[in-house]
C-alpha atoms as an extended CHARMM CRD file, in Angstrom:
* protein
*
       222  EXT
         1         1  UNK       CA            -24.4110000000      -13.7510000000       -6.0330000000  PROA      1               0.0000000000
         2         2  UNK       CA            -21.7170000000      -16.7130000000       -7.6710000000  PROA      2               0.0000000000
         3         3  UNK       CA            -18.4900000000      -16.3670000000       -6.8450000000  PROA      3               0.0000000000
         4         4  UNK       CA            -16.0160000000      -17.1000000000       -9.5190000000  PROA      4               0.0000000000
         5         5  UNK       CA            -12.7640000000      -17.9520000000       -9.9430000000  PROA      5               0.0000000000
         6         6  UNK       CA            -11.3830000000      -14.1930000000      -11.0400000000  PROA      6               0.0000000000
         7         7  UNK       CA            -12.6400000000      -12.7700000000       -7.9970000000  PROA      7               0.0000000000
         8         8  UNK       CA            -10.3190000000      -14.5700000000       -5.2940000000  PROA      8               0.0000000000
         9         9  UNK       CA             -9.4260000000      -12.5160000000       -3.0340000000  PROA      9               0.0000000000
        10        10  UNK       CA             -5.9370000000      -10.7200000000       -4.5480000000  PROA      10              0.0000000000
        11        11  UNK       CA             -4.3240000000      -10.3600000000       -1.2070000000  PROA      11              0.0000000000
        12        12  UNK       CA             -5.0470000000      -14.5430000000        0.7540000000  PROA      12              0.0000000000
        13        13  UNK       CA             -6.6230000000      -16.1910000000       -2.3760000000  PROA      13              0.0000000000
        14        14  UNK       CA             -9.6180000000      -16.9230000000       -0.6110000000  PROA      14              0.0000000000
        15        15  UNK       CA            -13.1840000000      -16.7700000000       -2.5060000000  PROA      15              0.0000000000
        16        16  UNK       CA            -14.7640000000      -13.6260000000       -2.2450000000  PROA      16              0.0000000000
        17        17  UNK       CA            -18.4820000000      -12.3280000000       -2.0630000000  PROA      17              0.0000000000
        18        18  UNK       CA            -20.1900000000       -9.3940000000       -3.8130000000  PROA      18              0.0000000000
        19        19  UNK       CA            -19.5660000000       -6.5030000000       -1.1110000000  PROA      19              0.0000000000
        20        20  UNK       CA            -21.3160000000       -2.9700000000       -3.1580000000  PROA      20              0.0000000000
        21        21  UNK       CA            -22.1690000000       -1.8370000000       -6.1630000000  PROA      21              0.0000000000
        22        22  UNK       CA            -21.7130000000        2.0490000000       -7.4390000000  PROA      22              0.0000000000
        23        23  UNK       CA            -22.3270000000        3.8680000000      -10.4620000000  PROA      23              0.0000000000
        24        24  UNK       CA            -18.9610000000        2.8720000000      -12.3910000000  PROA      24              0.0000000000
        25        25  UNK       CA            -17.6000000000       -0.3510000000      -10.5720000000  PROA      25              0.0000000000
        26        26  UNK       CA            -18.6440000000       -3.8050000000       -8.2310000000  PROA      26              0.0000000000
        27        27  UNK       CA            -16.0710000000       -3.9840000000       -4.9730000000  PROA      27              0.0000000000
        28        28  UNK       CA            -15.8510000000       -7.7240000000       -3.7220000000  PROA      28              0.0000000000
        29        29  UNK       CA            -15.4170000000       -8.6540000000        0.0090000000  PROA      29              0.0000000000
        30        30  UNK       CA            -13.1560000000      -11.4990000000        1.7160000000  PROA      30              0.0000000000
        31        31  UNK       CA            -14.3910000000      -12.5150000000        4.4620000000  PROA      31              0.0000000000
        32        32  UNK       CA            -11.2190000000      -14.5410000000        5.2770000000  PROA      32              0.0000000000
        33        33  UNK       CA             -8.9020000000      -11.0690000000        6.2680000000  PROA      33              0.0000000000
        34        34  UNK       CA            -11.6970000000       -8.3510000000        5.1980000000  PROA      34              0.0000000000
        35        35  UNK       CA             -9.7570000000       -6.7510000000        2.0680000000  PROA      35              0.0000000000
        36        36  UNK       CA            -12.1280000000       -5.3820000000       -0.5140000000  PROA      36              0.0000000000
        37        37  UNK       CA            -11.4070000000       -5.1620000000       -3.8200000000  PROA      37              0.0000000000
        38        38  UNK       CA            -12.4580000000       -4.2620000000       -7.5920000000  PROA      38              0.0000000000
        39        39  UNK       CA            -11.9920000000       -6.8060000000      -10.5840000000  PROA      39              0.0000000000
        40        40  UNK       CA             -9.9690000000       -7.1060000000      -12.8500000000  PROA      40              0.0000000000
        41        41  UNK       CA            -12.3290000000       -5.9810000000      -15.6900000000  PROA      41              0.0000000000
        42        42  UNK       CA            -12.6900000000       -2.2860000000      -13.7900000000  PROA      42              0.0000000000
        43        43  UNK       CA             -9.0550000000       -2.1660000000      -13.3510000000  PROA      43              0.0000000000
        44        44  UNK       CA             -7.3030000000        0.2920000000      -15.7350000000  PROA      44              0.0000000000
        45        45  UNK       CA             -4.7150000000       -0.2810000000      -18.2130000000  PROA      45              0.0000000000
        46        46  UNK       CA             -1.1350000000        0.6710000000      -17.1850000000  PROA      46              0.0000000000
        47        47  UNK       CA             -2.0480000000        3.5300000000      -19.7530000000  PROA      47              0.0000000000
        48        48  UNK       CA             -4.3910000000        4.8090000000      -18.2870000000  PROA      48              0.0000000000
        49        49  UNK       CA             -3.0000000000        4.4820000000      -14.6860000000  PROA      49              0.0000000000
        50        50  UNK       CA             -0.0430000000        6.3300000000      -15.3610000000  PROA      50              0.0000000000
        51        51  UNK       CA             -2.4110000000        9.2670000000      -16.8700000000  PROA      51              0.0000000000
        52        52  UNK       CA             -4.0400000000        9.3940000000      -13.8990000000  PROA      52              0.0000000000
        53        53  UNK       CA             -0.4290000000        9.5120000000      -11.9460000000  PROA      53              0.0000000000
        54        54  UNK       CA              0.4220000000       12.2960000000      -14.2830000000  PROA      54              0.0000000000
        55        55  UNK       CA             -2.1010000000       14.4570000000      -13.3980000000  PROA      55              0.0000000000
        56        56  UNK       CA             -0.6140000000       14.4750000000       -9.2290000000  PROA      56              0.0000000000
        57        57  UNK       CA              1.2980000000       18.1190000000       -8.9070000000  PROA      57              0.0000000000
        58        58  UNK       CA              3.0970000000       17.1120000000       -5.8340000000  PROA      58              0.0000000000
        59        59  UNK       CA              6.8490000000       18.7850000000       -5.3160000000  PROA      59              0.0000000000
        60        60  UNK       CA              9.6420000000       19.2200000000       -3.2630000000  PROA      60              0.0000000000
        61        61  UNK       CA              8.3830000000       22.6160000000       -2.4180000000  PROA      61              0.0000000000
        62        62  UNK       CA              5.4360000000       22.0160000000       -1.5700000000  PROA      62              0.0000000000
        63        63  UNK       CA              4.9830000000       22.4610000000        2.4370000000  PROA      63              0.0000000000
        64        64  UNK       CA              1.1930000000       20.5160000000        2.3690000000  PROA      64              0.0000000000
        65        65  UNK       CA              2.8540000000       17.6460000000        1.1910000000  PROA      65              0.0000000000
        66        66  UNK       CA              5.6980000000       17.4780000000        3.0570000000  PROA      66              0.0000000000
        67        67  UNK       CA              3.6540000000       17.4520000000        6.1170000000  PROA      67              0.0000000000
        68        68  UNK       CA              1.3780000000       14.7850000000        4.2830000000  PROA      68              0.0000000000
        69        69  UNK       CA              3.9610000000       12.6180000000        4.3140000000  PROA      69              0.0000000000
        70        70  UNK       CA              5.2730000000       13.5820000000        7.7810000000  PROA      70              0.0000000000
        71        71  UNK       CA              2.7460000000       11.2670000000        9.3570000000  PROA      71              0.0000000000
        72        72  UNK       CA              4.8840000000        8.3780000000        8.2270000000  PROA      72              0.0000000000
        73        73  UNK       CA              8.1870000000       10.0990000000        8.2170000000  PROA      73              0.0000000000
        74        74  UNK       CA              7.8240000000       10.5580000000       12.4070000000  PROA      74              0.0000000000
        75        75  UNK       CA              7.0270000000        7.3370000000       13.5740000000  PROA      75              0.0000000000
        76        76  UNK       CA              9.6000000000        5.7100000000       11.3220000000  PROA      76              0.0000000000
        77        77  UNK       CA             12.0330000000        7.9490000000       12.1630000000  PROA      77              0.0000000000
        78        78  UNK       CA             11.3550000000        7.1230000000       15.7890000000  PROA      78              0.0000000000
        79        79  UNK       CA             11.9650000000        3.4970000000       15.5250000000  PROA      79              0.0000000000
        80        80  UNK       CA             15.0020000000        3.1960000000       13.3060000000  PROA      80              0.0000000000
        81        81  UNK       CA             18.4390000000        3.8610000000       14.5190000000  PROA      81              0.0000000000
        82        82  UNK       CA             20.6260000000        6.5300000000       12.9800000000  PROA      82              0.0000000000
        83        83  UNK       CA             22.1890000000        6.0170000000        9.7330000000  PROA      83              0.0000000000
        84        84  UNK       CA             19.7580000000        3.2920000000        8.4330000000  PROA      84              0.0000000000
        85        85  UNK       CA             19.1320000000        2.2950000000        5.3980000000  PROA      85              0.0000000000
        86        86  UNK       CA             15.4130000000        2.3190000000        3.3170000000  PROA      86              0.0000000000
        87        87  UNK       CA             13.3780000000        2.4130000000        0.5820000000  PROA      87              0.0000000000
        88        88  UNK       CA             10.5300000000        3.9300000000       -0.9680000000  PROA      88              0.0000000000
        89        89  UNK       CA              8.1970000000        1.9410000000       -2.6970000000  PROA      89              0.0000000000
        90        90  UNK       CA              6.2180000000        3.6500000000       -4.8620000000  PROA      90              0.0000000000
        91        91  UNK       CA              7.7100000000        6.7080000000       -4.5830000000  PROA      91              0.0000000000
        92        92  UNK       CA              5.7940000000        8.6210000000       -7.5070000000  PROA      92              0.0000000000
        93        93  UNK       CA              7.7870000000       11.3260000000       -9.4180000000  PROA      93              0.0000000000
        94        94  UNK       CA              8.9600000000       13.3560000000       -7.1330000000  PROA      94              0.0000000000
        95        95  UNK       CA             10.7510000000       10.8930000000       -4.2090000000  PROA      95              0.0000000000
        96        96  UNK       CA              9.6500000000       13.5840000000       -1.4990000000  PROA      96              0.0000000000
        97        97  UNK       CA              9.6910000000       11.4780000000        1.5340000000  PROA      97              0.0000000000
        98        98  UNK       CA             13.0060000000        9.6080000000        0.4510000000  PROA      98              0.0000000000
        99        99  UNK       CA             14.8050000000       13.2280000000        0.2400000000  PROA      99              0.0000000000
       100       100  UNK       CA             12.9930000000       13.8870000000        3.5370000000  PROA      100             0.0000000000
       101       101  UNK       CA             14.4750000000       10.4000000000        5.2280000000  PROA      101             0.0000000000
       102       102  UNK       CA             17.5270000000       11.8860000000        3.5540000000  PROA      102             0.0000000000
       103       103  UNK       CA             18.0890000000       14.9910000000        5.5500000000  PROA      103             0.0000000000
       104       104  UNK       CA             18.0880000000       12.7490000000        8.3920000000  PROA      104             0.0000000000
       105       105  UNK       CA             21.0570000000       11.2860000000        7.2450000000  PROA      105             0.0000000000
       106       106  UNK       CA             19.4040000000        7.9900000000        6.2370000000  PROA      106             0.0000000000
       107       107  UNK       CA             20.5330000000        6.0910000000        2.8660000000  PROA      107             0.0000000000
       108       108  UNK       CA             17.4880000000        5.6780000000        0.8260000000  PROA      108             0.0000000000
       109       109  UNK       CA             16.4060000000        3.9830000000       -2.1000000000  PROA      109             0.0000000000
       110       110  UNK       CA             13.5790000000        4.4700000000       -4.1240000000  PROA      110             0.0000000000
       111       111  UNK       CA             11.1370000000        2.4940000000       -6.5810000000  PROA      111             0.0000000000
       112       112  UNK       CA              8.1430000000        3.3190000000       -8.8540000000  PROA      112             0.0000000000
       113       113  UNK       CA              7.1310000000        1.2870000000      -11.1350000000  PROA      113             0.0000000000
       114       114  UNK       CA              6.3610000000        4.1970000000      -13.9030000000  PROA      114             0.0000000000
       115       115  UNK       CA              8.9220000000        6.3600000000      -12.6610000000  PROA      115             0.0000000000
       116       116  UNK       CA             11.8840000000        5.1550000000      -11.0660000000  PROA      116             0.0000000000
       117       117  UNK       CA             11.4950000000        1.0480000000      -12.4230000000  PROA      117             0.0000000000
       118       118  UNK       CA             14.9950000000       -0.1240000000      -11.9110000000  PROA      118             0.0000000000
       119       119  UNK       CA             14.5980000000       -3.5170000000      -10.4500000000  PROA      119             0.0000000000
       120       120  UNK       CA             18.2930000000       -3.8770000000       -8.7720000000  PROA      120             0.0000000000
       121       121  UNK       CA             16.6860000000       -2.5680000000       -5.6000000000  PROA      121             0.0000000000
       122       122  UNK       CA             14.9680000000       -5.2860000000       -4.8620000000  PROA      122             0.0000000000
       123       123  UNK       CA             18.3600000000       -6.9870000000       -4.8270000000  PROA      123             0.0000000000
       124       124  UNK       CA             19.3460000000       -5.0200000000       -1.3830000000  PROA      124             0.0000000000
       125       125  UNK       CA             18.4990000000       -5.6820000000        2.2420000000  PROA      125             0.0000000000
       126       126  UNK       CA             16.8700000000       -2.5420000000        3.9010000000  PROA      126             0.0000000000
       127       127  UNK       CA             16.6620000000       -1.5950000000        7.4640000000  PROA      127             0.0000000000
       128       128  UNK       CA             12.8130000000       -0.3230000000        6.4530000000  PROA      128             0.0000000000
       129       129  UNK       CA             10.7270000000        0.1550000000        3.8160000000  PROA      129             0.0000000000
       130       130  UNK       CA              7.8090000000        2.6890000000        3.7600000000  PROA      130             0.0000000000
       131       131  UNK       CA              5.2320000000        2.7230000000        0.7750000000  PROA      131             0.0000000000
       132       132  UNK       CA              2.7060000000        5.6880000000        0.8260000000  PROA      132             0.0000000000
       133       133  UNK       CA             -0.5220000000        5.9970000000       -0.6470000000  PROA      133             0.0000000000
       134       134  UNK       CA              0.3500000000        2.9480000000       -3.4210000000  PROA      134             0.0000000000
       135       135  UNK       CA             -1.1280000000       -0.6790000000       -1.9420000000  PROA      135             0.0000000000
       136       136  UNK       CA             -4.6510000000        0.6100000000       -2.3280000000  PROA      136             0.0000000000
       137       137  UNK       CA             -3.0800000000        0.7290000000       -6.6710000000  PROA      137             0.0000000000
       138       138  UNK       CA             -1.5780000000       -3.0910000000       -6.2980000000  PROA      138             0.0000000000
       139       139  UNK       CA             -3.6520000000       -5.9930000000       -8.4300000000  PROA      139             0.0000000000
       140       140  UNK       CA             -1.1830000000       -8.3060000000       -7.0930000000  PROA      140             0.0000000000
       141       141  UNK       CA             -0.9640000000       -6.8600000000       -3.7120000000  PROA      141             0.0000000000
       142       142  UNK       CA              0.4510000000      -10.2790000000       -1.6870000000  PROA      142             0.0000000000
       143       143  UNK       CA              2.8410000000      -10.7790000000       -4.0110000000  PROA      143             0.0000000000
       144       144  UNK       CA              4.2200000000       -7.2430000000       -3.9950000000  PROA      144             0.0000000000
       145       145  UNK       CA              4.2660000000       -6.9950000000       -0.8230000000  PROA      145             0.0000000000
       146       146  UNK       CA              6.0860000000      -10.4690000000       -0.2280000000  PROA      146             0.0000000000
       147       147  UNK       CA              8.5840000000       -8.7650000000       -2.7900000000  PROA      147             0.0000000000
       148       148  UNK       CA              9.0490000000       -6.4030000000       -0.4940000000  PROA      148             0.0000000000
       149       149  UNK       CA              9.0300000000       -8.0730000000        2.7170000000  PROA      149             0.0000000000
       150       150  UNK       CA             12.1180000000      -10.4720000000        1.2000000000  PROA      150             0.0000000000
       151       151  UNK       CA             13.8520000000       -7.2490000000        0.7860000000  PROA      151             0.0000000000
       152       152  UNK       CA             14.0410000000       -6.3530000000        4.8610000000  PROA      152             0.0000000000
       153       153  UNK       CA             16.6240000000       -6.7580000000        7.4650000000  PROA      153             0.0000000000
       154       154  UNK       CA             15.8200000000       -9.4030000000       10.3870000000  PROA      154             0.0000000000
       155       155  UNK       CA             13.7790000000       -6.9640000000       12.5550000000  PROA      155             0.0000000000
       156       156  UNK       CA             13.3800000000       -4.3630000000       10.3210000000  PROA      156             0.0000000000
       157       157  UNK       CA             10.4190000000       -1.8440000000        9.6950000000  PROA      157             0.0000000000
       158       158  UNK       CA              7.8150000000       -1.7840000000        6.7240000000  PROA      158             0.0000000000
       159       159  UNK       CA              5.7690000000        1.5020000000        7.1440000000  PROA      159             0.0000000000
       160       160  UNK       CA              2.5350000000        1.2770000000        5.1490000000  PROA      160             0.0000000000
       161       161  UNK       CA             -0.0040000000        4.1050000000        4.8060000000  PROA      161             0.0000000000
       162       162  UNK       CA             -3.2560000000        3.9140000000        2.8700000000  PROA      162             0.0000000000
       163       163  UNK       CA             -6.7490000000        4.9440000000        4.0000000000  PROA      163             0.0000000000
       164       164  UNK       CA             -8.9000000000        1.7790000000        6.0350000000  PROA      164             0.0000000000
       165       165  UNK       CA            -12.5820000000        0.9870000000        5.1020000000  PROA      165             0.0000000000
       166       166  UNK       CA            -14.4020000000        0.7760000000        8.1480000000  PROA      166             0.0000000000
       167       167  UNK       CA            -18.1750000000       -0.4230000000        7.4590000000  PROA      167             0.0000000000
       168       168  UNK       CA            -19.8000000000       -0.8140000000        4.7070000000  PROA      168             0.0000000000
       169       169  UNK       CA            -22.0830000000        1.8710000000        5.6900000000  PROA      169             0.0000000000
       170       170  UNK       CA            -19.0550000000        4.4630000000        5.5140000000  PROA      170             0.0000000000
       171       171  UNK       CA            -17.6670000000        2.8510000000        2.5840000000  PROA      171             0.0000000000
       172       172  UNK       CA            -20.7620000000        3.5090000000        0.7490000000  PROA      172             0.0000000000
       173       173  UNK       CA            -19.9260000000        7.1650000000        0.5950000000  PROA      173             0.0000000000
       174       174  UNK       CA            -16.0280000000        6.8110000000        1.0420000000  PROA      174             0.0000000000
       175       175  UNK       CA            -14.6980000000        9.4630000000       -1.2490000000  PROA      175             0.0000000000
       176       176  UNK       CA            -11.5380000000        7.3650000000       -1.3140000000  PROA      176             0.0000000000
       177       177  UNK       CA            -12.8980000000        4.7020000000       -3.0690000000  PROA      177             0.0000000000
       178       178  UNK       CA            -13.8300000000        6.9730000000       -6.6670000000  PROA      178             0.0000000000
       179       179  UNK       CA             -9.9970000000        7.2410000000       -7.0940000000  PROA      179             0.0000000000
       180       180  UNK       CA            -10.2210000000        4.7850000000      -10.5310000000  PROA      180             0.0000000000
       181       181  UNK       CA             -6.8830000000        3.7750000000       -9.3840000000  PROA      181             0.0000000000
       182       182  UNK       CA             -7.8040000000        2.7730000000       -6.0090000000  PROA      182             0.0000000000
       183       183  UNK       CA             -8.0600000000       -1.1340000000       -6.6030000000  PROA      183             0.0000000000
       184       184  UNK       CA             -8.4490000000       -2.8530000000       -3.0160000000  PROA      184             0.0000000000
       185       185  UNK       CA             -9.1310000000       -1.3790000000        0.4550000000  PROA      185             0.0000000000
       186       186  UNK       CA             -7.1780000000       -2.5010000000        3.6290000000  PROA      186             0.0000000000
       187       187  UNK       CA             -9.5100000000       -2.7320000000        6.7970000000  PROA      187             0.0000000000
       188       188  UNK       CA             -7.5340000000       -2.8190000000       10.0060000000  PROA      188             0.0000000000
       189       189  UNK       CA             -8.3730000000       -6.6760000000       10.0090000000  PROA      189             0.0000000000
       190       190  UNK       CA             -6.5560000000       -7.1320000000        6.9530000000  PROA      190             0.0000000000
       191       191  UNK       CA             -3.4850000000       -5.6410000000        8.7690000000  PROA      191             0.0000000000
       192       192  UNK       CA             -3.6540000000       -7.5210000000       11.6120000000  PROA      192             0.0000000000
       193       193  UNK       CA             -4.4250000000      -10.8770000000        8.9720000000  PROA      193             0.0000000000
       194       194  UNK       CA             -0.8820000000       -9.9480000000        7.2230000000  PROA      194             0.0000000000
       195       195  UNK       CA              0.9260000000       -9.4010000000       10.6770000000  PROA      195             0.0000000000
       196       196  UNK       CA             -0.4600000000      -12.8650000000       11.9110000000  PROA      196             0.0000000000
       197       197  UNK       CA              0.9430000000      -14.7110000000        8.4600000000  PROA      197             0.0000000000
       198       198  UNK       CA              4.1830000000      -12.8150000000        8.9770000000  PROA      198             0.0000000000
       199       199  UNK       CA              4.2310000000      -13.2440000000       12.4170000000  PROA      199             0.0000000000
       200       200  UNK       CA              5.4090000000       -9.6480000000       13.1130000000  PROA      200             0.0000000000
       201       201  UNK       CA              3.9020000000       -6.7260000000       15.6620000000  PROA      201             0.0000000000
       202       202  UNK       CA              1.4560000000       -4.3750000000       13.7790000000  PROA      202             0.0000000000
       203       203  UNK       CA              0.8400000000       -1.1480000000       15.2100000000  PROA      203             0.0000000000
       204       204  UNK       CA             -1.8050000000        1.3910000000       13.9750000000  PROA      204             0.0000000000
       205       205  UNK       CA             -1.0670000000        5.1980000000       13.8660000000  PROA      205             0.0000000000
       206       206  UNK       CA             -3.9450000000        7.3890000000       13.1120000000  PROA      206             0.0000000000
       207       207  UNK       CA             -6.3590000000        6.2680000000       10.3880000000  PROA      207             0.0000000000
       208       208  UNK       CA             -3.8360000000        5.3070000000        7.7810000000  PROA      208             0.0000000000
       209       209  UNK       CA             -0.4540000000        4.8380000000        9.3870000000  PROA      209             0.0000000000
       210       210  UNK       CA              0.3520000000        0.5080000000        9.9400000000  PROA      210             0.0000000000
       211       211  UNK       CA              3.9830000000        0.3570000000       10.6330000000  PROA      211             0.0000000000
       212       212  UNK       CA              4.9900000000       -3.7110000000       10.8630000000  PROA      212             0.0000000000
       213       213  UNK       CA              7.8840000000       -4.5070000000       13.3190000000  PROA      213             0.0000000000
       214       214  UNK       CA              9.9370000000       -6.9960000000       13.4810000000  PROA      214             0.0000000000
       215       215  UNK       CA             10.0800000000       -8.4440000000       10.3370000000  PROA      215             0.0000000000
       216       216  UNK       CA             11.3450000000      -11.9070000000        9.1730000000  PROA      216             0.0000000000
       217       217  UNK       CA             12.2960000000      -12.8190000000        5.8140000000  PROA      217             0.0000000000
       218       218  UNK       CA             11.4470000000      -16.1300000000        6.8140000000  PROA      218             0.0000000000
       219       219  UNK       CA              8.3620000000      -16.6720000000        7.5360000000  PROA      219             0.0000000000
       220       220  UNK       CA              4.8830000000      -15.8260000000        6.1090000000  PROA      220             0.0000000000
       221       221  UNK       CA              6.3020000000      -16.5770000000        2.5710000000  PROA      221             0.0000000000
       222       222  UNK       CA              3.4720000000      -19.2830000000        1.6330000000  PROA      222             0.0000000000
């Protein structure tokens, strides 16, 4: 299988090689820091991503969620001090977790780009930064997450959680991977590749929890 040009890997621009095939798209492996991901000509349109966004029903009532998203509300909560200040990237319709940071007496921000797109947020310096269930959307995803990264305190916190492909036997059947929307796969390598260009501590919590520690704004910016 040719590699070609369009299929560089989207996260450290290294060629990639032709990972699986399923019934409705072709996923692409680096072997450089192990992402996976779909191109560009399965990708949907902005369209029809936001239709698919529509369709989510979560709330601020709704206790399933809330405990969802509890999983990176914790450990953040555990390693920031009181009265910080955050964002939420990605933060869908209803900012849930930002309201939840909130009640903790935290100052947060949020982001989205279909739903809360105002741009002057990128001009602030945050203590952290969490982003749930949205790098797994991101075409670009080293560039939006240097975007972010420019946007944290020395020694601040970026909380990432997204599911991690583990084999390609598993990923064969991953459920995760039929979400249209879902666009490139993190495995824990990939992690521990962005943590080594940042030169930040990575630590994993459960299967989809990465919180990065430590952050500098200068490095890692190639």
């Amino acid at each position: 299988m040719n590699t070609s040009s369009h299929n560089l890997c989207p996260l450290c621009g290294e060629a990639t090689v032709f990972f699986q095939e399923d019934k409705k798209r072709r996923y692409f492996l680096c072997h450089n820091c192990s992402l996976v991901h779909v191109p560009a000509e399965y990708q949907l349109s902005n369209e029809h991503e936001k239709e698919e966004y529509d369709k989510h029903e979560n709330s601020f009532e709704d206790d399933g969620y809330r405990q969802f998203l509890s999983r990176m509300l914790t450990p953040v909560l555990g390693v920031i001090s009181d009265h910080s200040v955050g964002m939420d990237f990605g933060c869908g319709p209803a900012p849930v977790l930002a309201s939840m940071f909130r009640d903790y007496g935290h100052d947060v921000s949020i982001y989205d780009k279909y739903y809360f797109s105002d741009e002057s947020v990128f001009d602030k310096k945050y203590d952290f930064v969490v982003t749930t269930e949205v790098i797994e959307h991101l075409a670009d995803p080293w560039h939006q997450l240097l975007k972010i990264k420019r946007c944290i305190k020395p020694n601040g916190i970026l909380g990432v959680m997204t599911k991690r492909w583990l084999s390609a036997e598993r990923f064969r059947g991953w459920h995760y991977k039929n979400d249209p929307t879902h666009i490139v796969f993190f495995h824990e390598q990939t992690f521990r590749y962005l943590a080594n260009q940042w030169q930040v501590n990575v630590e994993f919590i459960g299967s989809d929890v990465v919180l990065f520690k430590g952050m500098n704004t200068d490095t890692g910016d190639e």
